[in-house]
Amino acid sequence: MCGIVGYIGNKQALPILLQGLRRLEYRGYDSAGVALVEGNQLRRERSVGRIEELAAKLKGTESASTLGIAHTRWATHGGVTEENAHPHFDCKEVIAVAHNGIIENYKEIRSTLVPKHTLRSQTDSEILTHLIEEHYHGNLRKAVAAALAHVRGTYGLAVVHRDQPDLIIVARMGSPLVIGMGDAEYYIASDPSPMLAHTKRVTFLDDGEIAEVTRSGVHTVTLMDEDVNKCISEIEWDDATAQKQGYEHFMLKEIFDQPAVLKDAIRGRIDLEEGTAHLGGINLTDDQMRSIDRIVLIACGTASYAAMIGKYAFERLVDIPVEVDVASEFRYRDPVINERTLVFAISQSGETLDTLAAIREARRKGAIVRGIVNVVGSTIARETEGGTYIHAGPELAVASTKAFTNMVAVLLLYAVQFGRLKRVTPTTGRRILTEMLEIPKKISIALEQNDAIRQIAQQYSNYSNYLFLGRGMNYPVAMEGALKLKEISYIHSEAYPGGEMKHGPIALLSSTFPVVAIHTKNALYDKMESNIEEVRARGAKVIAIATQGDDRVHEIADEVIWVPATEAILEPLVNTIPLQLFAYHMAIQLGRDVDRPRNLAKSVTVE
Ligand code: M6R
């Protein structure tokens, strides 16, 4: 939620900041703003709407400034107005602050500031500028530290002062902040994507740290003013992977990325000789793995549906109880976990606040906590004592696609690895993993249905409601399909296990309420066929996802989307693809903003 960028160096700051904002637009896109230190002036421009509105406002602006900060907002406190857009100024308009996070005690602080300060916005963030103003006596870092001592909540912060043309102060508590290292120039951002075009050497600020960034270096201290030695990490993503590469939308590009990135997720992790997987990042010996008696998978949204697929796989192959917990519920229900519980936090961004809070709670209770994360160096990756990167590359569309399939792939590899220590034989392990190596090709075959799916979307975009049905491992696939559709097309859609439909939702069905049924050839095929018959008996249209060569399906479905056959346990990796394309084409038909759906942000760093 919200993106911050900053630049200090010897180049013109404004184009770098605008480009950085475009890269971070997925984090929020209600309003945006930029503040530049220029001579002895602090210059600011803000605008409601997308980054392009801000860019249009700034068109023709000549600025020689080589130091500035910028912000793209996802509103929490205060409506979407120019006054509420960041950066915020202090009373004298000499300090500018860009903030990502929530200041929980802002009302109390605001009431103490109001008699002496002119507050111009309804945001929680603005109080930071006035607190810094109160504490500023020539040392900006000390003023920021003193101001932060008053606040409760979360922040990623970038601060500049008109009289300090060689300084940006950044601070972090709960909201990510990355510093990119150039040659006598430094980039600041909420995640590494804006700096990929400039540098891959980055350092991640940790909670409770403040850094002074000047043209000659970065000096990091704690809030208690103790020096901190930071490590520099190398980001492996390259800038091209963060571009649309000729596709009309990031979402479509990311859907089509899947054959390639799935290979990245499994590369070097499969041992066919032993019929097992090696995910070394788990950092546990075989004996420690055998001693685990429960697995808890914690995630939100799409990642939680990947987790549900993981549960099916673990239970089938490992023979230990597995629970899936939606992170926002986990920590408020006093979960029963102990030192024999293995908790996996699953997250694309690695910054989802609910997931982070949940793993902190799990750790407090003594669980072994590991991450399954996409963004390298993200907070969840750093706060877990091991785990696995899913290697999906930058995912910039708000609707998650390739991260989902790669999460599922990694969970399946873990299920085989654990399973081989329990009841899976080398032959079974080998069979599953040999087929896993075929999945990138099978995803490519599923993607060939793109045109057929576009045509189906043309006929079906006028319906206001959809029911998605699946059974077994395809139930979470149905949930993911329904989430994709509602997120980007705004069509109401929900998912049910096929067998559960008769216990209530069947009442909704009629000729105006189509059903998308995942009806591939597996052990539950006949059961699902009966469920589809029940749908048809109520006059509802049926769009079936079916296995190539299934000649019975035409008798019960109005439309058929074909996928190649695979091992039952791997079906979700293939069956999800047409649902992603279906959501995409429905949204296009309805003229929606596919990559930036309303009300959503990619990385949800508020509770
Ligand atoms: O970054 P995370 O994987 O932790 O994000 C979790 C959810 O916020 C995310 O999957 C969300 O549901 C997406 N918009 C789904 O497309």
Coordinates of C-alpha atoms and ligand atoms in Angstrom, one line a residue:
M1 CA 0.0 0.0 0.0
C2 CA 1.5 3.3 -1.1
G3 CA 4.9 3.5 -2.8
I4 CA 7.8 5.8 -1.9
V5 CA 10.7 6.6 -4.2
G6 CA 13.6 8.9 -3.7
Y7 CA 16.8 9.9 -5.5
I8 CA 20.0 11.6 -4.6
G9 CA 22.9 11.8 -6.9
N10 CA 24.1 13.8 -9.9
K11 CA 21.4 13.2 -12.4
Q12 CA 18.1 15.1 -12.8
A13 CA 15.9 13.7 -10.1
L14 CA 12.5 14.3 -11.6
P15 CA 12.5 11.8 -14.5
I16 CA 13.9 9.2 -12.2
L17 CA 11.3 9.8 -9.6
L18 CA 8.4 9.7 -12.1
Q19 CA 9.7 6.5 -13.7
G20 CA 10.1 5.0 -10.2
L21 CA 6.5 6.0 -9.4
R22 CA 5.3 4.2 -12.5
R23 CA 7.0 1.1 -11.4
L24 CA 5.4 1.3 -7.9
E25 CA 2.0 2.3 -9.2
Y26 CA 0.8 -1.2 -8.4
R27 CA 1.1 -0.3 -4.7
G28 CA -1.5 2.4 -4.9
Y29 CA -2.9 4.7 -7.5
D30 CA -5.3 7.2 -5.9
S31 CA -3.0 10.2 -6.1
A32 CA 0.7 11.0 -6.4
G33 CA 3.2 13.7 -5.6
V34 CA 6.8 14.7 -5.8
A35 CA 9.0 17.1 -3.8
L36 CA 12.4 18.3 -5.1
V37 CA 15.1 20.2 -3.3
E38 CA 16.3 22.8 -5.7
G39 CA 18.7 25.6 -4.7
N40 CA 17.3 26.8 -1.5
Q41 CA 13.8 25.9 -2.4
L42 CA 11.5 23.0 -1.8
R43 CA 9.3 22.5 -4.8
R44 CA 6.3 20.2 -4.7
E45 CA 3.6 19.0 -7.2
R46 CA 0.7 16.7 -6.4
S47 CA -2.2 15.3 -8.3
V48 CA -5.2 13.2 -7.8
G49 CA -5.4 10.0 -10.0
R50 CA -2.8 8.0 -11.7
I51 CA 0.9 8.8 -12.1
E52 CA 0.2 10.0 -15.6
E53 CA -1.9 12.8 -14.2
L54 CA 1.0 13.9 -12.2
A55 CA 3.3 13.6 -15.2
A56 CA 0.9 15.6 -17.3
K57 CA 0.9 18.3 -14.6
L58 CA 4.7 18.4 -14.6
K59 CA 5.1 18.3 -18.4
G60 CA 7.4 21.1 -19.6
T61 CA 8.8 21.5 -16.0
E62 CA 12.5 22.0 -16.1
S63 CA 14.1 21.0 -12.9
A64 CA 17.8 20.8 -12.4
S65 CA 17.3 19.2 -8.9
T66 CA 19.3 16.1 -8.2
L67 CA 17.5 15.3 -4.9
G68 CA 13.9 14.5 -4.4
I69 CA 11.2 12.2 -3.0
A70 CA 7.9 11.0 -4.4
H71 CA 4.9 9.0 -3.4
T72 CA 1.9 7.1 -4.9
R73 CA -1.0 6.8 -2.5
W74 CA -3.5 4.1 -1.6
A75 CA -5.8 6.0 0.7
T76 CA -6.4 4.9 4.3
H77 CA -7.0 8.0 6.4
G78 CA -8.5 10.9 4.5
G79 CA -10.2 10.9 1.1
V80 CA -8.6 11.0 -2.3
T81 CA -7.8 14.7 -2.6
E82 CA -4.7 16.7 -3.6
E83 CA -4.4 18.0 0.0
N84 CA -4.2 14.4 1.2
A85 CA -1.6 13.4 -1.4
H86 CA 2.1 13.1 -0.3
P87 CA 4.7 14.5 0.2
H88 CA 3.3 16.5 3.1
F89 CA 4.9 19.8 4.2
D90 CA 5.5 21.3 7.6
C91 CA 4.1 24.8 8.5
K92 CA 7.1 26.6 7.0
E93 CA 7.1 24.4 3.9
V94 CA 10.8 23.5 4.4
I95 CA 10.3 19.8 5.3
A96 CA 8.7 17.2 3.0
V97 CA 7.7 13.7 4.1
A98 CA 6.5 10.7 2.0
H99 CA 5.0 8.0 4.3
N100 CA 3.8 4.5 3.7
G101 CA 2.0 2.9 6.7
I102 CA -0.4 4.0 9.4
I103 CA 0.2 6.2 12.4
E104 CA -2.2 4.6 14.9
N105 CA -2.0 7.4 17.5
Y106 CA -2.3 10.2 15.0
K107 CA -5.5 11.7 16.5
E108 CA -3.9 12.2 19.9
I109 CA -0.8 13.7 18.4
R110 CA -2.8 15.9 16.0
S111 CA -4.7 17.4 18.9
T112 CA -1.4 18.4 20.6
L113 CA -0.1 19.9 17.3
V114 CA -3.2 21.8 16.3
P115 CA -2.8 24.8 18.6
K116 CA 0.7 25.5 17.2
H117 CA 0.7 24.1 13.7
T118 CA -1.3 24.5 10.5
L119 CA -2.4 21.1 9.4
R120 CA -3.7 21.0 5.9
S121 CA -4.8 17.4 5.3
Q122 CA -6.9 14.7 6.9
T123 CA -4.2 12.2 6.8
D124 CA -2.4 10.4 9.7
S125 CA 0.9 11.0 7.8
E126 CA 0.9 14.8 8.0
I127 CA 1.5 14.8 11.7
L128 CA 5.0 13.4 11.0
T129 CA 6.1 16.5 9.2
H130 CA 5.0 18.8 12.1
L131 CA 6.5 16.5 14.7
I132 CA 9.8 16.7 12.8
E133 CA 9.4 20.4 12.5
E134 CA 9.1 20.6 16.3
H135 CA 12.3 18.7 16.8
Y136 CA 14.4 20.2 14.1
H137 CA 17.4 22.1 15.3
G138 CA 19.8 21.7 12.3
N139 CA 20.1 17.8 12.4
L140 CA 17.4 16.2 10.3
R141 CA 18.2 12.6 11.4
K142 CA 17.9 13.5 15.0
A143 CA 14.7 15.4 14.4
V144 CA 13.2 12.4 12.6
A145 CA 14.3 10.0 15.4
A146 CA 12.8 12.3 18.0
A147 CA 9.5 12.6 16.1
L148 CA 9.3 8.8 15.7
A149 CA 9.7 8.4 19.4
H150 CA 6.1 9.8 19.7
V151 CA 4.4 7.6 17.2
R152 CA 2.8 4.2 17.3
G153 CA 2.1 2.3 14.1
T154 CA 3.9 1.5 10.9
Y155 CA 6.0 3.6 8.6
G156 CA 8.3 3.5 5.7
L157 CA 9.5 7.1 5.5
A158 CA 11.5 9.5 3.3
V159 CA 12.2 13.0 4.5
V160 CA 14.0 16.0 2.9
H161 CA 14.7 19.5 4.1
R162 CA 15.0 22.6 2.0
D163 CA 18.3 23.5 3.7
Q164 CA 19.9 20.1 3.4
P165 CA 20.6 19.7 -0.4
D166 CA 22.8 16.6 0.2
L167 CA 20.5 14.5 2.4
I168 CA 17.5 12.2 2.4
I169 CA 16.5 10.6 5.7
V170 CA 14.7 7.2 5.5
A171 CA 13.2 5.2 8.3
R172 CA 11.3 2.0 8.7
M173 CA 8.9 0.3 11.1
G174 CA 6.7 -2.3 9.5
S175 CA 6.6 -0.9 6.0
P176 CA 9.4 -1.8 3.5
L177 CA 12.2 0.5 2.5
V178 CA 15.1 -0.4 0.2
I179 CA 18.1 1.7 -0.7
G180 CA 19.8 1.1 -4.1
M181 CA 23.5 1.7 -4.3
G182 CA 24.8 3.5 -7.4
D183 CA 28.1 5.4 -8.0
A184 CA 27.8 8.5 -5.9
E185 CA 24.0 8.2 -6.3
Y186 CA 21.4 6.4 -4.2
Y187 CA 17.9 5.2 -5.0
I188 CA 15.2 4.8 -2.4
A189 CA 12.0 2.8 -2.9
S190 CA 9.4 0.7 -1.2
D191 CA 10.6 -2.3 -3.2
P192 CA 13.5 -2.9 -5.6
S193 CA 11.5 -2.7 -8.9
P194 CA 12.1 1.0 -9.5
M195 CA 15.8 0.7 -9.2
L196 CA 16.4 -2.3 -11.4
A197 CA 17.2 0.0 -14.4
H198 CA 19.9 1.7 -12.4
T199 CA 21.4 -0.8 -9.9
K200 CA 21.0 -4.3 -8.5
R201 CA 23.0 -3.6 -5.3
V202 CA 20.5 -2.9 -2.5
T203 CA 20.3 -2.8 1.2
F204 CA 17.0 -3.4 3.0
L205 CA 16.3 -1.3 6.0
D206 CA 15.1 -3.2 9.1
D207 CA 12.4 -2.2 11.6
G208 CA 13.6 0.5 13.9
E209 CA 16.4 1.8 11.6
I210 CA 17.0 5.2 10.3
A211 CA 19.4 6.0 7.5
E212 CA 21.1 9.2 6.4
V213 CA 21.5 9.0 2.6
T214 CA 24.0 11.5 1.1
R215 CA 25.9 11.5 -2.2
S216 CA 28.9 10.0 -0.5
G217 CA 27.2 7.1 1.3
V218 CA 24.6 5.7 3.6
H219 CA 24.8 5.8 7.4
T220 CA 22.3 3.7 9.3
V221 CA 21.5 3.9 13.0
T222 CA 18.8 2.4 15.2
L223 CA 16.1 4.6 16.7
M224 CA 18.4 4.5 19.8
D225 CA 21.2 6.1 17.8
E226 CA 23.4 3.0 17.7
D227 CA 25.4 2.4 14.4
V228 CA 24.3 -0.5 12.2
N229 CA 26.4 -2.3 9.6
K230 CA 24.2 -3.2 6.7
C231 CA 24.8 -5.9 4.2
I232 CA 24.4 -5.3 0.5
S233 CA 22.3 -7.8 -1.5
E234 CA 22.4 -8.4 -5.2
I235 CA 18.9 -8.5 -6.9
E236 CA 18.7 -11.1 -9.5
W237 CA 15.7 -9.7 -11.4
D238 CA 16.5 -7.7 -14.5
D239 CA 14.7 -4.7 -15.7
A240 CA 13.3 -6.3 -18.8
T241 CA 11.3 -8.8 -16.7
A242 CA 9.6 -5.8 -15.1
Q243 CA 8.3 -4.5 -18.5
K244 CA 5.2 -5.5 -20.5
Q245 CA 7.4 -6.8 -23.4
G246 CA 4.8 -6.2 -26.1
Y247 CA 1.8 -7.5 -24.1
E248 CA -1.1 -5.1 -23.7
H249 CA -1.2 -5.6 -19.9
F250 CA 1.1 -6.9 -17.2
M251 CA -1.5 -9.5 -16.2
L252 CA -1.5 -11.0 -19.7
K253 CA 2.3 -11.0 -19.9
E254 CA 2.5 -12.6 -16.5
I255 CA 0.0 -15.3 -17.4
F256 CA 2.2 -16.1 -20.5
D257 CA 5.3 -16.0 -18.4
Q258 CA 4.2 -19.1 -16.5
P259 CA 5.9 -21.9 -18.6
A260 CA 9.2 -20.1 -18.2
V261 CA 9.0 -19.1 -14.6
L262 CA 7.7 -22.5 -13.5
K263 CA 10.9 -23.9 -14.9
D264 CA 12.7 -21.4 -12.6
A265 CA 10.7 -22.6 -9.6
I266 CA 11.7 -26.3 -10.1
R267 CA 15.1 -25.9 -11.6
G268 CA 17.8 -27.7 -9.6
R269 CA 15.3 -28.8 -7.0
I270 CA 14.3 -32.2 -8.5
D271 CA 16.3 -35.4 -7.9
L272 CA 14.9 -38.0 -10.2
E273 CA 17.3 -40.7 -9.1
E274 CA 16.1 -40.5 -5.5
G275 CA 12.6 -39.6 -6.5
T276 CA 12.7 -36.6 -4.3
A277 CA 13.0 -32.8 -4.2
H278 CA 15.7 -30.9 -2.5
L279 CA 14.6 -27.5 -1.1
G280 CA 17.7 -26.8 1.0
G281 CA 16.4 -23.5 2.3
I282 CA 14.2 -25.4 4.7
N283 CA 17.3 -25.5 7.0
L284 CA 16.2 -28.7 8.7
T285 CA 17.9 -32.1 8.9
D286 CA 15.9 -35.2 7.8
D287 CA 15.5 -36.1 11.5
Q288 CA 14.2 -32.6 12.3
M289 CA 11.8 -32.9 9.4
R290 CA 10.6 -36.3 10.6
S291 CA 9.9 -34.9 14.1
I292 CA 7.4 -32.4 12.8
D293 CA 3.9 -33.4 13.8
R294 CA 1.9 -30.6 12.3
I295 CA 2.2 -28.2 9.4
V296 CA 0.4 -24.8 9.3
L297 CA 0.2 -22.8 6.1
I298 CA -0.4 -19.1 6.6
A299 CA -1.3 -16.8 3.7
C300 CA -3.8 -14.3 2.3
G301 CA -5.8 -14.1 -0.8
T302 CA -4.4 -16.0 -3.8
A303 CA -1.5 -17.3 -1.7
S304 CA -4.1 -18.9 0.7
Y305 CA -5.6 -20.8 -2.2
A306 CA -2.1 -22.0 -3.2
A307 CA -1.8 -23.1 0.5
M308 CA -5.0 -25.1 0.3
I309 CA -3.6 -27.0 -2.7
G310 CA -0.5 -27.5 -0.6
K311 CA -2.6 -29.0 2.2
Y312 CA -4.1 -31.6 -0.1
A313 CA -0.7 -32.5 -1.4
F314 CA 0.9 -32.7 2.1
E315 CA -2.0 -34.8 3.5
R316 CA -1.8 -37.2 0.6
L317 CA 2.0 -37.6 0.6
V318 CA 3.2 -36.9 4.1
D319 CA 0.5 -38.3 6.5
I320 CA 0.6 -35.5 9.0
P321 CA -2.2 -33.0 9.8
V322 CA -2.0 -29.8 7.8
E323 CA -4.0 -26.6 8.4
V324 CA -4.4 -23.6 6.2
D325 CA -4.9 -20.3 8.1
V326 CA -5.9 -17.0 6.6
A327 CA -3.3 -14.8 8.2
S328 CA -5.7 -12.1 9.4
E329 CA -7.6 -14.7 11.5
F330 CA -4.6 -16.7 12.7
R331 CA -3.2 -14.5 15.3
Y332 CA -6.6 -13.6 16.9
R333 CA -7.7 -17.1 17.5
D334 CA -5.0 -18.4 19.9
P335 CA -3.9 -21.2 17.6
V336 CA -2.5 -24.3 19.1
I337 CA 1.1 -24.6 17.9
N338 CA 4.4 -25.6 19.5
E339 CA 8.0 -26.4 18.7
R340 CA 7.0 -29.5 16.6
T341 CA 4.8 -27.4 14.4
L342 CA 6.2 -26.2 11.1
V343 CA 4.6 -23.0 9.9
F344 CA 5.1 -21.9 6.3
A345 CA 4.3 -18.2 5.5
I346 CA 3.3 -18.0 1.8
S347 CA 3.5 -14.6 0.1
Q348 CA 4.3 -13.1 -3.2
S349 CA 5.4 -9.7 -1.9
G350 CA 6.8 -10.9 1.4
E351 CA 5.4 -7.7 2.9
T352 CA 1.7 -8.6 3.6
L353 CA 1.2 -7.2 7.1
D354 CA -1.3 -9.8 8.2
T355 CA 1.0 -12.6 7.2
L356 CA 3.9 -11.0 8.9
A357 CA 2.0 -10.5 12.1
A358 CA 0.9 -14.1 12.0
I359 CA 4.4 -15.5 11.7
R360 CA 5.6 -13.3 14.5
E361 CA 2.8 -14.8 16.6
A362 CA 3.8 -18.3 15.5
R363 CA 7.4 -17.7 16.4
R364 CA 6.4 -16.4 19.8
K365 CA 4.7 -19.7 20.4
G366 CA 7.8 -21.6 19.5
A367 CA 6.9 -22.9 16.0
I368 CA 9.5 -23.5 13.3
V369 CA 8.7 -20.8 10.8
R370 CA 9.8 -20.8 7.1
G371 CA 8.8 -18.6 4.1
I372 CA 7.7 -19.4 0.6
V373 CA 8.2 -16.0 -0.9
N374 CA 8.7 -14.3 -4.3
V375 CA 10.4 -11.0 -3.5
V376 CA 14.0 -11.6 -2.5
G377 CA 15.0 -9.7 0.6
S378 CA 11.4 -8.9 1.5
T379 CA 10.5 -8.7 5.2
I380 CA 8.9 -12.2 5.4
A381 CA 12.0 -13.7 3.7
R382 CA 14.2 -12.0 6.3
E383 CA 12.0 -12.7 9.3
T384 CA 11.9 -16.5 8.7
E385 CA 14.8 -18.8 9.5
G386 CA 14.8 -20.3 6.0
G387 CA 12.5 -21.2 3.3
T388 CA 12.3 -21.0 -0.5
Y389 CA 12.0 -18.3 -3.1
I390 CA 9.5 -19.2 -5.8
H391 CA 11.4 -17.4 -8.6
A392 CA 8.3 -16.0 -10.4
G393 CA 10.2 -12.8 -11.2
P394 CA 8.5 -9.3 -10.8
E395 CA 4.7 -9.6 -10.6
L396 CA 3.3 -6.2 -11.3
A397 CA -0.3 -6.7 -12.2
V398 CA -2.4 -6.4 -9.0
A399 CA -4.1 -9.7 -9.8
S400 CA -1.6 -12.5 -8.9
T401 CA -1.1 -15.2 -11.6
K402 CA 2.4 -16.5 -12.0
A403 CA 3.2 -16.2 -8.3
F404 CA 0.2 -18.5 -7.6
T405 CA 1.4 -21.3 -9.9
N406 CA 5.0 -21.1 -8.6
M407 CA 3.8 -21.2 -5.0
V408 CA 1.8 -24.3 -5.8
A409 CA 4.9 -25.8 -7.5
V410 CA 7.1 -25.2 -4.5
L411 CA 4.5 -26.5 -2.1
L412 CA 4.2 -29.7 -4.2
L413 CA 8.0 -30.1 -4.2
Y414 CA 8.0 -29.7 -0.4
A415 CA 5.2 -32.3 -0.2
V416 CA 7.3 -34.8 -2.2
Q417 CA 10.4 -34.0 -0.1
F418 CA 8.6 -34.5 3.2
G419 CA 6.7 -37.4 1.8
R420 CA 9.9 -39.3 0.8
L421 CA 10.8 -39.2 4.5
K422 CA 7.5 -40.8 5.4
R423 CA 5.4 -42.9 3.1
V424 CA 6.2 -41.9 -0.5
T425 CA 8.3 -44.6 -2.3
P426 CA 11.1 -43.6 -4.7
T427 CA 8.9 -44.8 -7.6
T428 CA 6.0 -42.6 -6.7
G429 CA 8.3 -39.6 -6.1
R430 CA 9.9 -40.2 -9.4
R431 CA 6.6 -40.5 -11.2
I432 CA 5.3 -37.2 -9.8
L433 CA 8.5 -35.3 -10.4
T434 CA 9.0 -36.7 -13.9
E435 CA 5.5 -35.3 -14.7
M436 CA 6.4 -32.1 -12.9
L437 CA 9.1 -31.5 -15.4
E438 CA 6.5 -31.7 -18.2
I439 CA 4.3 -29.1 -16.6
P440 CA 5.8 -26.0 -18.3
K441 CA 5.0 -27.6 -21.7
K442 CA 1.5 -28.4 -20.5
I443 CA 0.9 -24.9 -19.3
S444 CA 2.0 -23.7 -22.8
I445 CA -0.6 -26.1 -24.3
A446 CA -3.3 -24.7 -21.9
L447 CA -2.3 -21.2 -23.1
E448 CA -3.2 -22.1 -26.6
Q449 CA -6.8 -21.8 -25.6
N450 CA -6.4 -18.0 -25.3
D451 CA -8.4 -17.2 -28.5
A452 CA -11.1 -19.7 -27.6
I453 CA -11.4 -18.2 -24.1
R454 CA -11.6 -14.7 -25.6
Q455 CA -14.5 -15.8 -27.7
I456 CA -16.3 -17.3 -24.7
A457 CA -15.7 -14.1 -22.8
Q458 CA -17.4 -12.2 -25.6
Q459 CA -20.5 -14.2 -25.2
Y460 CA -20.5 -14.4 -21.4
S461 CA -19.5 -10.9 -20.1
N462 CA -23.1 -9.8 -19.6
Y463 CA -23.9 -12.0 -16.7
S464 CA -23.7 -10.4 -13.2
N465 CA -23.0 -13.6 -11.2
Y466 CA -20.8 -16.7 -11.5
L467 CA -20.4 -19.9 -9.5
F468 CA -17.1 -21.8 -9.8
L469 CA -17.2 -25.4 -8.9
G470 CA -14.3 -27.8 -8.3
R471 CA -13.7 -30.9 -6.2
G472 CA -10.6 -32.1 -4.3
M473 CA -7.5 -30.1 -5.3
N474 CA -9.6 -28.3 -7.9
Y475 CA -11.7 -26.7 -5.2
P476 CA -9.0 -24.2 -4.4
V477 CA -8.4 -23.8 -8.1
A478 CA -12.1 -22.8 -8.4
M479 CA -11.7 -20.3 -5.5
E480 CA -8.7 -18.8 -7.3
G481 CA -10.7 -18.6 -10.5
A482 CA -13.6 -16.8 -8.7
L483 CA -11.2 -14.4 -7.0
K484 CA -9.5 -13.5 -10.3
L485 CA -12.9 -12.8 -11.9
K486 CA -14.2 -10.6 -9.1
E487 CA -11.0 -8.7 -8.7
I488 CA -10.5 -7.5 -12.2
S489 CA -14.0 -7.7 -13.8
Y490 CA -16.0 -6.7 -10.7
I491 CA -18.5 -9.5 -11.5
H492 CA -19.7 -11.2 -8.4
S493 CA -18.4 -14.8 -8.3
E494 CA -18.0 -17.4 -5.7
A495 CA -16.6 -20.8 -5.5
Y496 CA -18.0 -24.0 -3.9
P497 CA -16.9 -27.6 -3.7
G498 CA -19.0 -29.4 -6.3
G499 CA -20.6 -31.7 -3.6
E500 CA -21.4 -28.8 -1.3
M501 CA -23.4 -26.9 -3.9
K502 CA -26.7 -28.8 -3.1
H503 CA -26.5 -27.6 0.5
G504 CA -27.4 -24.0 -0.3
P505 CA -25.9 -22.2 -3.3
I506 CA -27.9 -24.3 -5.8
A507 CA -30.8 -22.0 -4.9
L508 CA -29.1 -19.2 -6.8
L509 CA -28.9 -21.1 -10.0
S510 CA -31.0 -20.1 -13.0
S511 CA -30.5 -19.3 -16.7
T512 CA -28.9 -16.0 -15.6
F513 CA -26.3 -17.5 -13.3
P514 CA -23.6 -19.5 -15.2
V515 CA -21.3 -22.0 -13.7
V516 CA -17.6 -22.6 -14.4
A517 CA -16.9 -26.2 -13.6
I518 CA -13.4 -27.8 -13.3
H519 CA -14.2 -31.2 -14.7
T520 CA -10.9 -32.8 -15.5
K521 CA -10.3 -36.6 -15.7
N522 CA -9.4 -37.6 -12.1
A523 CA -10.8 -39.8 -9.4
L524 CA -13.7 -37.4 -8.8
Y525 CA -14.7 -37.1 -12.4
D526 CA -18.0 -39.0 -12.1
K527 CA -18.9 -37.1 -8.9
M528 CA -18.3 -33.8 -10.7
E529 CA -20.3 -35.0 -13.7
S530 CA -23.3 -35.5 -11.4
N531 CA -22.8 -32.0 -9.9
I532 CA -22.8 -30.5 -13.4
E533 CA -26.1 -32.4 -14.2
E534 CA -27.6 -30.8 -11.1
V535 CA -26.6 -27.4 -12.5
R536 CA -28.0 -28.1 -15.9
A537 CA -31.3 -29.2 -14.4
R538 CA -31.7 -25.7 -13.0
G539 CA -31.2 -24.2 -16.5
A540 CA -27.8 -22.6 -15.8
K541 CA -25.1 -22.5 -18.5
V542 CA -22.0 -24.5 -17.9
I543 CA -18.5 -23.6 -19.0
A544 CA -16.3 -26.7 -18.4
I545 CA -12.6 -26.9 -18.0
A546 CA -12.0 -30.4 -19.4
T547 CA -9.2 -32.8 -20.2
Q548 CA -8.2 -33.0 -23.9
G549 CA -9.9 -36.1 -25.5
D550 CA -12.8 -36.2 -23.1
D551 CA -15.7 -36.9 -25.5
R552 CA -18.4 -37.0 -22.9
V553 CA -18.1 -33.5 -21.7
H554 CA -19.9 -31.9 -24.6
E555 CA -23.1 -33.6 -23.5
I556 CA -23.2 -31.6 -20.3
A557 CA -21.4 -28.4 -21.0
D558 CA -22.3 -25.4 -23.1
E559 CA -18.7 -24.4 -23.6
V560 CA -15.5 -26.4 -23.1
I561 CA -12.0 -25.2 -22.5
W562 CA -9.4 -27.9 -23.0
V563 CA -6.4 -28.6 -20.8
P564 CA -3.8 -31.4 -21.2
A565 CA -4.0 -34.4 -18.9
T566 CA -1.5 -34.7 -16.1
E567 CA -1.0 -36.4 -12.7
A568 CA -4.0 -35.7 -10.4
I569 CA -1.8 -34.0 -7.8
L570 CA -0.4 -31.6 -10.4
E571 CA -3.7 -30.7 -12.1
P572 CA -4.0 -27.3 -10.3
L573 CA -0.8 -26.1 -12.1
V574 CA -2.6 -26.6 -15.5
N575 CA -6.2 -26.1 -14.6
T576 CA -5.7 -22.6 -13.2
I577 CA -4.4 -21.2 -16.5
P578 CA -7.8 -21.0 -18.4
L579 CA -9.4 -19.4 -15.3
Q580 CA -6.8 -16.7 -15.3
L581 CA -7.4 -16.1 -19.1
F582 CA -11.1 -16.2 -18.6
A583 CA -11.0 -13.4 -15.9
Y584 CA -8.6 -11.4 -18.1
H585 CA -10.8 -11.5 -21.2
M586 CA -14.0 -10.9 -19.2
A587 CA -12.4 -7.8 -17.7
I588 CA -11.2 -6.6 -21.2
Q589 CA -14.8 -7.1 -22.5
L590 CA -16.1 -4.9 -19.8
G591 CA -13.5 -2.2 -20.3
R592 CA -11.9 -2.6 -16.9
D593 CA -8.5 -1.5 -15.9
V594 CA -7.0 -5.0 -15.7
D595 CA -3.7 -4.2 -14.1
R596 CA -5.0 -1.6 -11.7
P597 CA -8.4 -2.7 -10.5
R598 CA -10.4 -0.3 -8.3
N599 CA -9.9 -0.3 -4.5
L600 CA -7.0 -2.8 -4.6
A601 CA -3.3 -2.6 -4.1
K602 CA -0.7 -5.2 -4.8
S603 CA 1.0 -5.3 -1.5
V604 CA -1.3 -5.0 1.5
T605 CA 0.9 -3.6 4.2
V606 CA -1.9 -2.4 6.5
E607 CA -4.1 -4.5 8.8
Ligands
M6R1 O1 1.9 -10.6 -1.5 P1 1.0 -11.7 -1.0 O2 1.1 -12.9 -1.7 O3 1.2 -11.9 0.5 O4 -0.5 -11.1 -1.2 C1 -1.6 -11.8 -0.7 C2 -2.9 -11.2 -1.3 O5 -3.0 -9.9 -0.9 C3 -2.9 -11.3 -2.8 O6 -2.8 -12.6 -3.2 C4 -4.2 -10.8 -3.3 O7 -5.3 -11.6 -3.0 C5 -4.1 -10.6 -4.8 N1 -4.8 -9.4 -5.2 C6 -4.7 -11.7 -5.6 O8 -4.8 -11.6 -7.0

